[in-house]
Amino acid sequence: MATTAELFEEPFVADEYIERLVWRTPGGGSRGGSEAFDPKRLLEEFVNHIQELQIMDERIQRKVEKLEQQCQKEAKEFAKKVQELQKSNQVAFQHFQELDEHISYVATKVCHLGDQLEGVNTPRQRAVEAQKLMKYFNEFLDGELKSDVFTNSEKIKEAADIIQKLHLIAQELPFDRFSDVKSKIASKYHDLECQLIQEFTSAQKKGEISRMREVAAVLLHFKSFVKDQLEECRKSDAEQYLKNLYDLYTRTTNLSSKLMEFNLGTDKQTFLSKLIKSIFISYLENYIEVETGYLKSRSAMILQRYYDSKNHQKRSIGTGGIQDLKERIRQRTNLPLGPSIDTHGETFLSQEVVVNLLQETKQAFERCHRLSDPSDLPRNAFRIFTILVEFLCIEHIDYALETGLAGIPSSDSRNANLYFLDVVHQANTIFHLFDKQFNDHLMPLISSSPKLSECLQKKKEIIEQMEMKLDTGIDRTLNCMIGQMKHILAAEQKKTDFKPEDENNVLIQYTNACVKVCAYVRKQVEKIKNSMDGKNVDTVLMEFGVRFHRLIYEHLQQYSYSCMGGMLAICDVAEYRKCAKDFKIPLVLQLFDTLHALCNLLVVAPDNLKQVCSGEQLANLDKNILHSFVQLRADYRSARLARHFS
């Protein structure tokens, strides 16, 4: 068995095991050795070895069974011990729960006792503290600070705590009885705050971080400087409130930008933004309401102050269906609706008022840009723009245009004073200022938002509306000018001017009517040039020139002309043509050149009429026009003249 056991090696390989058994058996080798191969002996050895293996297997099996029985016995004993430990643990857990309940009960009793002690001690402490505050308050009331806490610079922390409480108490006291002591407490409050700020600054320069932290903790309980600056004027003075808010917010954001240069952590921008928001959130939430409310009241005051200075009570300009109907009728018929109003030469437009309104709006845009949340900026800017439109464009410019239109006299009025061109001149200047502010201050705030198209449309509508009224006023003014010229001609032009009694005794170069009309026209041309700009000057002058030509043309058609009278008419038209040159409008000059050529028909010899009519300036004219002028000759009915012109 020992020999058999020796044949087992780790790891066990059956083929190698058989090989080793064969080599150990005498006569079992096939190569080498002294003995020849003996199969019978090898078979006998195999049989014996198998028997030994069977015996070994039985022995090992008995040993395995014995070990299994022992293992089962030990497992039962272990399970029994585990059950006993579980029971012990359950008992211990139950004891722990009982102990925990007992501890909780004791803790409740202790807390209750503490509350009772605090309920007794707190009023006592408050009473003691109130007594101390009353003592300090009396010192301020007497005007002499004797307590060591106020005189000892090392106790500034305790003094700061006391002065904060006194400051809160003082705010609740009536001003009329305690104004003096309130001012003393406030003064001391600000003095201590300044001292703490100086200490913080000094510690910062010295690099004393712990002292900075200590002073900052004390300063934390003082007002925010911001609150002190804003609350005082928040309800009483909106203008100062908005200026202070803008200034403080700007300075704070600038300070934040400087602090960004220091190492304040990885998310320093968010940290600083939250700090700024915590300071200003209550003021920024309703900023635009304060802004628009102030801008409306301020704009209304500027306008009212101006009209008061003119002793003018604003007329109510109607709106709605009736007013719209009147406006359409006026645009189509050019008729004045309602009585003419004498404005005494006042345009009711003021550049000073406009500059003030634009300045207020400019400041509002700047504050809006700084104080509005980026998402609210376009909407807030639009609200400010609508206020500008309301007070500048509608309440001031449009009112002046309406008043100016009502002040234009009818075309048949005598010696009418025409001031509407002054309104046009000032309105043009104001339009340029309005447009400049729109581009410079509003556009950057709305350029990338849907509000841009809304603002452009509103601007377009208001300008078109005003241009329509300007066009109407200019047209009616031109009619009045022509009416004045008609009156001059009617009053100054005599029939004998063009058919004098003594043909040989005419000493004048042109008629008195011509002199006065030309003087009037030159004055109006100069006024138009001064009142307009750009292409508008040429447009209005051309219209005025055409109407001027038509007036003279129709005026000349009313008279009969002798030879000398025709010469005088030619001289008048030549003078009118000189006046037309001042227009610097080719069409107007051409019209008067043609009229001058037509007047030659009044004096040309009958034999030369056909030759003159076929000349360069008259060849393209309708024959009826030529005939109408020839008919004005005093000698037209003579057979000779009629025969030459037929």
XYZ file of C-alpha atoms in Angstrom:
646
model
C 0.000 0.000 0.000
C 2.893 2.263 0.734
C 4.313 1.471 -2.681
C 0.964 2.218 -4.259
C 0.695 5.532 -2.409
C 4.159 6.531 -3.636
C 2.970 6.228 -7.255
C 0.446 9.071 -6.708
C 1.990 12.452 -7.559
C 0.417 15.806 -7.961
C -0.924 16.596 -10.426
C -2.290 13.060 -11.083
C -2.097 11.838 -14.745
C -3.382 8.305 -15.397
C -1.018 7.559 -18.287
C 2.021 8.585 -16.305
C 0.732 6.597 -13.314
C 0.534 3.365 -15.445
C 3.948 4.092 -16.948
C 5.556 4.406 -13.540
C 3.903 1.144 -12.375
C 5.215 -0.735 -15.443
C 8.791 0.474 -15.007
C 8.798 -0.559 -11.347
C 7.659 -4.095 -12.203
C 10.529 -6.594 -12.992
C 10.178 -7.838 -16.592
C 7.787 -5.106 -17.477
C 10.219 -2.959 -19.506
C 10.384 -3.245 -23.298
C 13.752 -1.591 -23.902
C 17.009 -1.911 -22.110
C 17.470 -3.656 -18.735
C 18.806 -7.201 -17.901
C 15.466 -8.973 -17.871
C 13.348 -9.751 -20.878
C 9.740 -8.616 -21.088
C 7.400 -10.914 -19.071
C 3.707 -10.294 -19.767
C 2.420 -12.750 -17.201
C 4.384 -11.182 -14.475
C 3.140 -7.767 -15.541
C -0.458 -9.013 -15.542
C -0.042 -10.451 -12.058
C 1.375 -7.151 -10.897
C -1.600 -5.243 -12.380
C -4.108 -7.571 -10.630
C -2.369 -7.168 -7.281
C -2.146 -3.450 -7.712
C -5.857 -3.188 -8.546
C -6.697 -5.069 -5.348
C -4.552 -2.670 -3.372
C -6.323 0.286 -4.953
C -9.726 -1.201 -4.027
C -8.630 -1.645 -0.422
C -7.324 1.945 -0.402
C -10.609 3.211 -1.845
C -12.647 1.432 0.857
C -10.431 2.912 3.549
C -10.704 6.432 2.174
C -14.483 6.069 1.817
C -14.821 5.071 5.473
C -12.708 8.071 6.441
C -14.896 10.400 4.315
C -18.083 9.056 5.910
C -16.612 9.604 9.353
C -15.661 13.193 8.492
C -19.156 13.896 7.051
C -20.801 12.657 10.231
C -18.497 14.852 12.292
C -19.255 17.873 10.061
C -23.029 17.374 10.366
C -22.717 17.182 14.135
C -20.694 20.396 14.307
C -23.181 22.157 11.949
C -26.077 21.308 14.266
C -24.126 22.612 17.258
C -23.292 25.861 15.350
C -26.944 26.401 14.332
C -27.975 25.976 17.945
C -25.428 28.601 19.028
C -26.655 31.046 16.310
C -30.256 30.666 17.548
C -29.103 31.353 21.089
C -27.194 34.497 19.906
C -30.266 35.745 17.992
C -32.382 35.441 21.080
C -29.717 37.350 23.067
C -29.544 40.056 20.395
C -33.345 40.438 20.408
C -33.320 40.902 24.138
C -30.481 43.462 23.863
C -32.387 45.388 21.129
C -35.501 45.491 23.302
C -33.414 46.856 26.168
C -31.907 49.462 23.804
C -35.393 50.646 22.726
C -36.428 51.005 26.335
C -33.239 52.985 27.037
C -33.851 55.225 24.004
C -37.411 55.979 25.113
C -36.133 56.811 28.556
C -33.464 59.129 27.150
C -36.062 60.875 24.950
C -38.320 61.346 27.932
C -35.453 62.850 29.957
C -34.452 65.104 27.024
C -38.037 66.362 26.711
C -38.096 67.182 30.371
C -34.752 68.990 30.048
C -35.972 71.034 27.018
C -39.171 71.924 28.816
C -37.170 72.993 31.826
C -34.866 75.014 29.537
C -37.865 76.728 27.937
C -39.211 77.584 31.341
C -35.843 78.969 32.401
C -35.558 80.924 29.136
C -39.102 82.230 29.533
C -38.068 83.601 32.893
C -34.609 84.794 31.830
C -35.442 86.353 28.429
C -37.785 89.068 29.740
C -35.227 89.807 32.390
C -32.464 90.133 29.797
C -34.697 92.265 27.618
C -35.546 94.457 30.525
C -31.861 94.852 31.347
C -31.060 95.596 27.702
C -33.950 98.056 27.460
C -32.719 99.781 30.571
C -29.259 100.132 29.053
C -30.697 101.475 25.811
C -32.786 103.981 27.758
C -29.636 105.073 29.541
C -27.791 105.557 26.243
C -30.832 107.289 24.737
C -30.854 109.733 27.661
C -27.227 110.572 26.925
C -28.173 111.514 23.364
C -31.169 113.400 24.720
C -28.926 115.375 27.080
C -26.408 115.926 24.311
C -23.419 114.484 26.248
C -22.071 110.961 25.675
C -20.454 109.791 28.920
C -20.534 106.004 28.591
C -17.228 104.277 28.070
C -18.638 102.349 25.126
C -18.879 105.595 23.132
C -15.655 107.192 24.290
C -13.369 104.147 24.135
C -12.255 103.501 20.562
C -11.480 99.864 21.409
C -15.167 99.210 22.087
C -16.327 100.236 18.643
C -17.948 96.834 18.110
C -20.174 97.221 21.197
C -20.884 100.845 20.267
C -21.929 99.749 16.768
C -24.388 97.226 18.203
C -25.935 99.848 20.499
C -26.159 102.600 17.873
C -27.889 100.241 15.420
C -30.614 99.533 17.982
C -30.965 103.197 18.895
C -31.156 104.100 15.204
C -34.056 101.668 14.706
C -35.848 103.068 17.770
C -35.305 106.661 16.620
C -36.969 105.960 13.275
C -40.200 105.110 15.064
C -40.278 108.340 17.077
C -42.339 111.364 15.936
C -40.167 113.919 14.153
C -41.681 117.058 15.675
C -40.845 116.099 19.279
C -37.602 114.162 18.793
C -36.038 115.778 15.728
C -32.915 116.852 17.645
C -32.169 113.502 19.244
C -32.971 111.679 15.976
C -30.400 113.785 14.135
C -27.784 113.155 16.883
C -28.322 109.406 16.751
C -28.185 109.450 12.944
C -24.968 111.471 13.068
C -23.356 109.019 15.487
C -24.630 106.129 13.360
C -22.875 107.516 10.279
C -19.731 108.395 12.270
C -19.371 104.841 13.538
C -20.055 103.467 10.073
C -17.323 105.697 8.626
C -14.893 104.619 11.384
C -15.585 100.968 10.629
C -15.067 101.547 6.913
C -11.780 103.314 7.663
C -10.683 100.415 9.870
C -11.606 97.953 7.138
C -9.615 99.992 4.602
C -6.637 100.201 6.928
C -6.727 96.466 7.587
C -6.958 95.796 3.869
C -3.877 97.897 3.168
C -1.984 96.047 5.904
C -3.165 92.664 4.702
C -4.841 91.837 8.033
C -7.435 89.395 6.747
C -8.779 88.377 10.164
C -9.354 92.022 11.158
C -11.076 92.681 7.828
C -13.368 89.711 8.467
C -14.140 90.958 11.979
C -14.950 94.527 10.860
C -16.983 93.270 7.910
C -19.095 91.177 10.286
C -19.918 94.339 12.268
C -20.578 96.408 9.137
C -22.918 93.718 7.877
C -25.562 94.787 10.398
C -25.501 98.419 9.326
C -27.784 99.585 6.445
C -26.607 99.180 3.084
C -25.429 102.531 1.957
C -27.665 101.905 -1.050
C -30.831 101.643 1.024
C -29.965 104.805 2.901
C -29.520 106.718 -0.371
C -32.646 105.395 -2.073
C -35.317 104.965 0.583
C -35.185 108.615 1.609
C -36.242 109.876 -1.835
C -38.098 106.833 -3.180
C -41.565 108.270 -2.561
C -40.874 111.974 -2.303
C -38.551 112.721 -5.247
C -38.719 110.338 -8.224
C -36.115 112.284 -10.209
C -33.505 112.107 -7.464
C -34.415 108.480 -6.779
C -33.787 107.498 -10.409
C -30.521 109.465 -10.541
C -29.303 107.850 -7.305
C -30.359 104.369 -8.441
C -28.548 104.761 -11.761
C -25.435 106.182 -10.117
C -25.270 103.559 -7.359
C -25.939 100.644 -9.693
C -23.315 101.886 -12.146
C -20.720 102.332 -9.419
C -21.530 98.900 -7.981
C -21.187 97.143 -11.335
C -17.922 98.982 -11.975
C -16.678 97.819 -8.578
C -17.751 94.289 -9.474
C -15.690 94.493 -12.667
C -12.624 95.514 -10.678
C -13.186 92.715 -8.146
C -13.260 90.215 -11.020
C -9.508 90.732 -11.318
C -8.995 89.064 -7.918
C -9.131 85.370 -7.102
C -12.644 84.950 -5.733
C -13.135 81.339 -6.727
C -13.985 79.553 -9.937
C -17.507 80.993 -10.199
C -16.722 84.538 -9.148
C -18.913 86.170 -11.801
C -22.042 84.372 -10.580
C -21.083 85.125 -6.985
C -20.722 88.861 -7.626
C -23.892 88.968 -9.743
C -25.862 87.393 -6.901
C -24.470 89.941 -4.456
C -25.480 92.855 -6.696
C -28.901 91.330 -7.276
C -29.497 90.889 -3.562
C -28.761 94.598 -3.032
C -30.807 96.064 -5.905
C -33.525 93.457 -6.591
C -36.279 95.344 -4.743
C -35.477 98.530 -6.699
C -34.994 96.982 -10.144
C -38.227 94.955 -10.081
C -40.428 98.039 -10.489
C -37.831 100.378 -12.017
C -39.623 100.855 -15.345
C -42.874 101.805 -13.597
C -41.084 104.554 -11.695
C -39.242 105.623 -14.863
C -42.337 105.898 -17.056
C -44.372 107.541 -14.318
C -41.698 110.167 -13.742
C -41.131 110.733 -17.473
C -44.833 111.325 -18.071
C -45.206 113.790 -15.196
C -41.958 115.559 -16.077
C -42.886 115.868 -19.764
C -46.346 117.160 -18.906
C -44.820 119.737 -16.552
C -42.335 120.947 -19.222
C -45.151 121.467 -21.717
C -47.493 123.107 -19.224
C -44.777 125.462 -18.048
C -44.190 126.532 -21.653
C -47.864 127.158 -22.411
C -48.248 129.038 -19.114
C -45.361 131.293 -20.113
C -47.309 132.112 -23.295
C -50.535 132.679 -21.336
C -52.045 130.072 -23.590
C -54.795 127.641 -22.694
C -54.439 124.550 -24.855
C -57.393 123.884 -27.105
C -58.911 120.442 -27.100
C -58.145 118.752 -30.410
C -60.994 116.395 -31.139
C -60.481 112.738 -31.898
C -62.695 110.056 -33.277
C -65.084 109.849 -36.201
C -66.026 113.526 -36.594
C -62.436 114.703 -36.410
C -61.329 112.031 -38.864
C -64.091 113.092 -41.257
C -63.026 116.739 -41.002
C -59.436 115.743 -41.665
C -60.365 113.810 -44.807
C -62.503 116.688 -46.089
C -59.700 119.161 -45.446
C -57.159 116.964 -47.248
C -59.364 116.577 -50.340
C -60.860 120.048 -50.577
C -58.186 122.179 -48.906
C -60.964 124.071 -47.150
C -60.577 125.492 -43.623
C -63.051 123.794 -41.320
C -64.147 126.018 -38.477
C -63.262 129.617 -37.704
C -59.732 130.874 -38.220
C -57.765 131.447 -35.007
C -55.475 134.430 -34.605
C -52.240 133.053 -33.173
C -50.623 136.531 -33.117
C -47.585 135.133 -34.866
C -46.976 132.439 -32.251
C -45.975 129.017 -33.604
C -46.389 127.241 -30.250
C -43.220 125.313 -30.991
C -40.210 125.760 -28.759
C -36.740 124.340 -29.294
C -36.083 124.768 -25.594
C -39.080 122.573 -24.801
C -37.969 120.021 -27.398
C -34.408 119.921 -26.074
C -35.707 119.458 -22.527
C -38.030 116.617 -23.580
C -35.285 114.917 -25.590
C -32.801 115.330 -22.753
C -35.202 113.753 -20.268
C -35.860 110.900 -22.692
C -32.150 110.444 -23.394
C -31.463 110.055 -19.684
C -34.375 107.629 -19.438
C -32.911 105.531 -22.279
C -29.517 105.493 -20.557
C -31.062 104.395 -17.257
C -33.183 101.832 -19.077
C -30.081 100.357 -20.727
C -28.278 100.042 -17.411
C -31.106 99.038 -15.072
C -33.318 96.783 -17.227
C -32.966 93.048 -17.358
C -31.655 92.103 -20.837
C -34.866 90.226 -21.603
C -36.981 93.285 -20.684
C -34.759 95.916 -22.317
C -36.491 96.188 -25.755
C -39.961 96.284 -24.176
C -38.935 98.932 -21.633
C -37.212 101.048 -24.297
C -40.377 100.904 -26.408
C -42.451 102.185 -23.474
C -40.126 105.166 -23.111
C -40.307 105.798 -26.862
C -44.122 105.845 -26.794
C -44.010 108.498 -24.059
C -41.680 110.612 -26.215
C -44.067 110.248 -29.148
C -47.032 111.163 -26.968
C -45.609 114.354 -25.490
C -43.190 115.567 -28.175
C -44.874 114.498 -31.392
C -48.547 114.601 -30.440
C -48.924 116.981 -27.494
C -46.403 119.520 -28.815
C -45.697 119.233 -32.560
C -49.068 117.926 -33.684
C -50.862 120.448 -31.456
C -48.787 123.248 -32.987
C -49.621 121.999 -36.497
C -53.321 121.854 -35.704
C -53.192 125.323 -34.183
C -51.166 126.581 -37.138
C -53.667 125.124 -39.592
C -56.512 126.760 -37.696
C -54.593 130.044 -37.823
C -54.241 130.105 -41.600
C -56.701 132.713 -42.901
C -58.946 132.128 -45.888
C -57.503 132.856 -49.312
C -59.675 135.984 -49.751
C -58.513 137.618 -46.497
C -56.880 141.023 -46.791
C -53.502 141.814 -45.195
C -53.329 138.310 -43.688
C -50.292 137.441 -41.609
C -48.949 134.034 -42.666
C -47.064 132.316 -39.861
C -47.482 128.684 -40.903
C -44.140 128.691 -42.704
C -42.525 129.503 -39.359
C -44.276 126.419 -37.980
C -42.882 124.401 -40.903
C -39.366 125.670 -40.272
C -39.407 124.814 -36.586
C -41.144 121.486 -37.176
C -38.415 120.465 -39.653
C -35.724 121.306 -37.124
C -37.525 119.308 -34.438
C -37.965 116.332 -36.792
C -34.196 116.204 -37.292
C -33.593 116.221 -33.526
C -36.257 113.552 -32.992
C -34.776 111.357 -35.719
C -31.269 111.755 -34.321
C -32.343 110.591 -30.888
C -34.219 107.670 -32.420
C -31.057 106.508 -34.214
C -28.524 107.330 -31.487
C -30.301 106.203 -28.325
C -33.278 103.975 -29.142
C -31.943 101.860 -32.016
C -29.044 100.285 -30.032
C -31.557 99.069 -27.418
C -34.000 97.408 -29.832
C -31.892 96.596 -32.912
C -31.903 92.831 -32.318
C -35.492 92.440 -31.105
C -38.993 92.300 -32.640
C -39.651 95.738 -31.140
C -37.477 97.263 -33.893
C -40.124 96.874 -36.583
C -42.805 98.113 -34.183
C -40.835 101.266 -33.411
C -40.023 101.917 -37.064
C -43.678 101.521 -37.993
C -44.805 103.880 -35.237
C -42.209 106.442 -36.288
C -43.267 106.129 -39.927
C -46.945 106.613 -39.068
C -46.376 109.685 -36.914
C -44.106 111.327 -39.512
C -46.509 110.585 -42.361
C -49.362 112.037 -40.331
C -47.415 115.223 -39.627
C -46.130 115.545 -43.197
C -49.713 115.351 -44.399
C -50.658 118.251 -42.136
C -47.580 120.189 -43.203
C -48.474 119.664 -46.868
C -52.040 120.812 -46.193
C -50.820 123.882 -44.334
C -48.269 124.770 -47.022
C -50.880 124.389 -49.747
C -53.337 126.638 -47.930
C -50.561 129.117 -47.196
C -49.692 129.288 -50.893
C -53.351 129.901 -51.610
C -53.305 132.766 -49.119
C -50.189 134.201 -50.761
C -51.905 134.129 -54.139
C -54.968 135.686 -52.512
C -52.852 138.523 -51.108
C -51.342 139.095 -54.540
C -54.838 139.203 -56.045
C -55.786 141.905 -53.542
C -52.673 143.897 -54.427
C -53.379 143.638 -58.129
C -57.048 144.484 -57.663
C -56.229 147.508 -55.539
C -53.237 148.846 -57.471
C -53.804 147.908 -61.098
C -55.826 150.489 -63.069
C -57.368 149.953 -66.505
C -55.679 153.135 -67.633
C -52.287 151.535 -66.858
C -52.470 149.557 -70.092
C -54.635 151.989 -72.064
C -53.406 155.444 -71.087
C -55.323 158.507 -72.204
C -52.127 160.179 -73.396
C -49.987 157.635 -75.227
C -47.115 160.083 -75.525
C -46.906 160.967 -71.847
C -46.130 157.607 -70.139
C -43.217 158.143 -67.782
C -43.159 154.909 -65.735
C -41.113 151.789 -66.502
C -43.605 149.390 -64.903
C -46.855 149.695 -63.002
C -47.214 150.245 -59.263
C -49.136 146.953 -58.980
C -46.152 145.122 -60.466
C -43.764 146.770 -58.017
C -45.820 145.751 -54.988
C -46.497 142.214 -56.235
C -42.809 141.609 -56.950
C -41.835 142.957 -53.546
C -44.387 140.648 -51.920
C -43.260 137.629 -53.967
C -39.559 138.177 -53.202
C -40.378 138.354 -49.506
C -42.358 135.094 -49.643
C -39.669 133.326 -51.678
C -37.073 134.232 -49.086
C -39.384 133.005 -46.348
C -39.953 129.690 -48.116
C -36.211 129.169 -48.564
C -35.614 129.865 -44.891
C -38.433 127.572 -43.785
C -37.609 124.499 -45.865
C -34.607 122.340 -46.560
C -33.443 119.966 -49.263
C -35.788 119.112 -52.103
C -38.752 120.535 -50.202
C -37.562 124.052 -51.101
C -37.663 123.344 -54.835
C -40.998 121.511 -54.591
C -42.744 124.361 -52.759
C -41.121 127.088 -54.866
C -42.134 125.332 -58.064
C -45.742 125.092 -56.874
C -45.688 128.730 -55.772
C -44.105 129.772 -59.084
C -46.712 127.926 -61.148
C -49.528 129.567 -59.177
C -47.786 132.954 -59.466
C -47.597 132.521 -63.243
C -51.241 131.470 -63.475
C -52.290 134.527 -61.453
C -50.378 136.956 -63.694
C -51.550 135.171 -66.823
C -55.190 135.386 -65.784
C -54.687 138.946 -64.528
C -53.344 140.134 -67.903
C -56.327 138.545 -69.620
C -58.626 141.080 -67.920
C -57.383 144.187 -69.745
C -57.346 145.777 -73.167
C -53.963 147.078 -74.360
C -53.007 150.025 -76.463
C -49.604 150.080 -78.095
C -48.013 151.971 -75.212
C -50.054 149.915 -72.704
C -48.736 146.723 -74.293
C -45.190 148.000 -73.904
C -45.906 148.656 -70.232
C -47.358 145.144 -69.855
C -44.179 143.758 -71.403
C -42.156 145.765 -68.882
C -44.310 144.397 -66.035
C -43.876 140.820 -67.232
C -40.146 141.402 -67.608
C -40.089 142.490 -63.970
C -42.153 139.438 -62.988
C -39.629 137.332 -64.897
C -36.760 138.860 -62.912
C -38.677 137.949 -59.790
C -39.147 134.403 -61.151
C -35.369 134.049 -61.515
C -35.107 134.219 -57.721
C -37.007 130.930 -57.575
C -34.144 129.183 -59.401
C -36.674 126.751 -60.828
C -36.287 126.181 -64.617
C -39.973 125.447 -65.156
C -41.083 128.704 -63.519
C -38.601 130.764 -65.532
C -39.715 129.017 -68.716
C -43.355 129.859 -67.986
C -42.537 133.554 -67.583
C -40.342 133.535 -70.678
C -43.309 132.231 -72.628
C -45.612 134.793 -71.027
C -43.156 137.533 -71.982
C -43.184 136.275 -75.563
C -46.985 136.253 -75.535
C -47.029 139.873 -74.395
C -45.051 140.790 -77.526
C -48.219 139.985 -79.435
C -49.738 143.077 -77.806
C -47.355 145.482 -79.558
C -46.037 143.786 -82.690
C -47.059 145.285 -86.018
C -50.002 143.484 -87.625
C -47.896 142.494 -90.617
C -45.439 140.665 -88.327
C -47.960 138.748 -86.185
C -47.660 135.470 -88.067
C -43.884 135.657 -87.979
C -43.839 136.258 -84.207
C -46.356 133.455 -83.549
C -44.158 131.009 -85.444
C -41.120 131.985 -83.404
C -39.259 129.531 -81.188
C -41.086 130.310 -77.922
C -44.631 130.493 -79.323
C -44.604 127.904 -82.107
C -45.669 125.034 -79.838
C -48.470 126.888 -78.086
C -52.108 126.257 -78.815
C -53.488 128.692 -81.377
C -56.365 129.584 -79.067
C -53.877 130.871 -76.481
C -52.175 133.032 -79.082
C -55.520 134.274 -80.320
C -56.656 135.119 -76.778
C -53.680 137.472 -76.389
C -54.095 139.082 -79.774
C -57.707 139.760 -78.879
C -56.518 141.887 -75.961
C -55.131 144.515 -78.351
C -57.191 147.667 -78.552
C -56.861 147.581 -82.352
C -57.931 143.926 -82.631
C -61.285 144.743 -84.216
C -59.677 146.581 -87.058
C -60.136 144.664 -90.266
C -56.445 144.761 -91.061
C -55.386 143.071 -87.784
C -58.084 140.413 -87.948
C -57.100 139.654 -91.566
C -53.390 139.248 -90.687
C -54.090 136.885 -87.798
C -56.700 134.755 -89.519
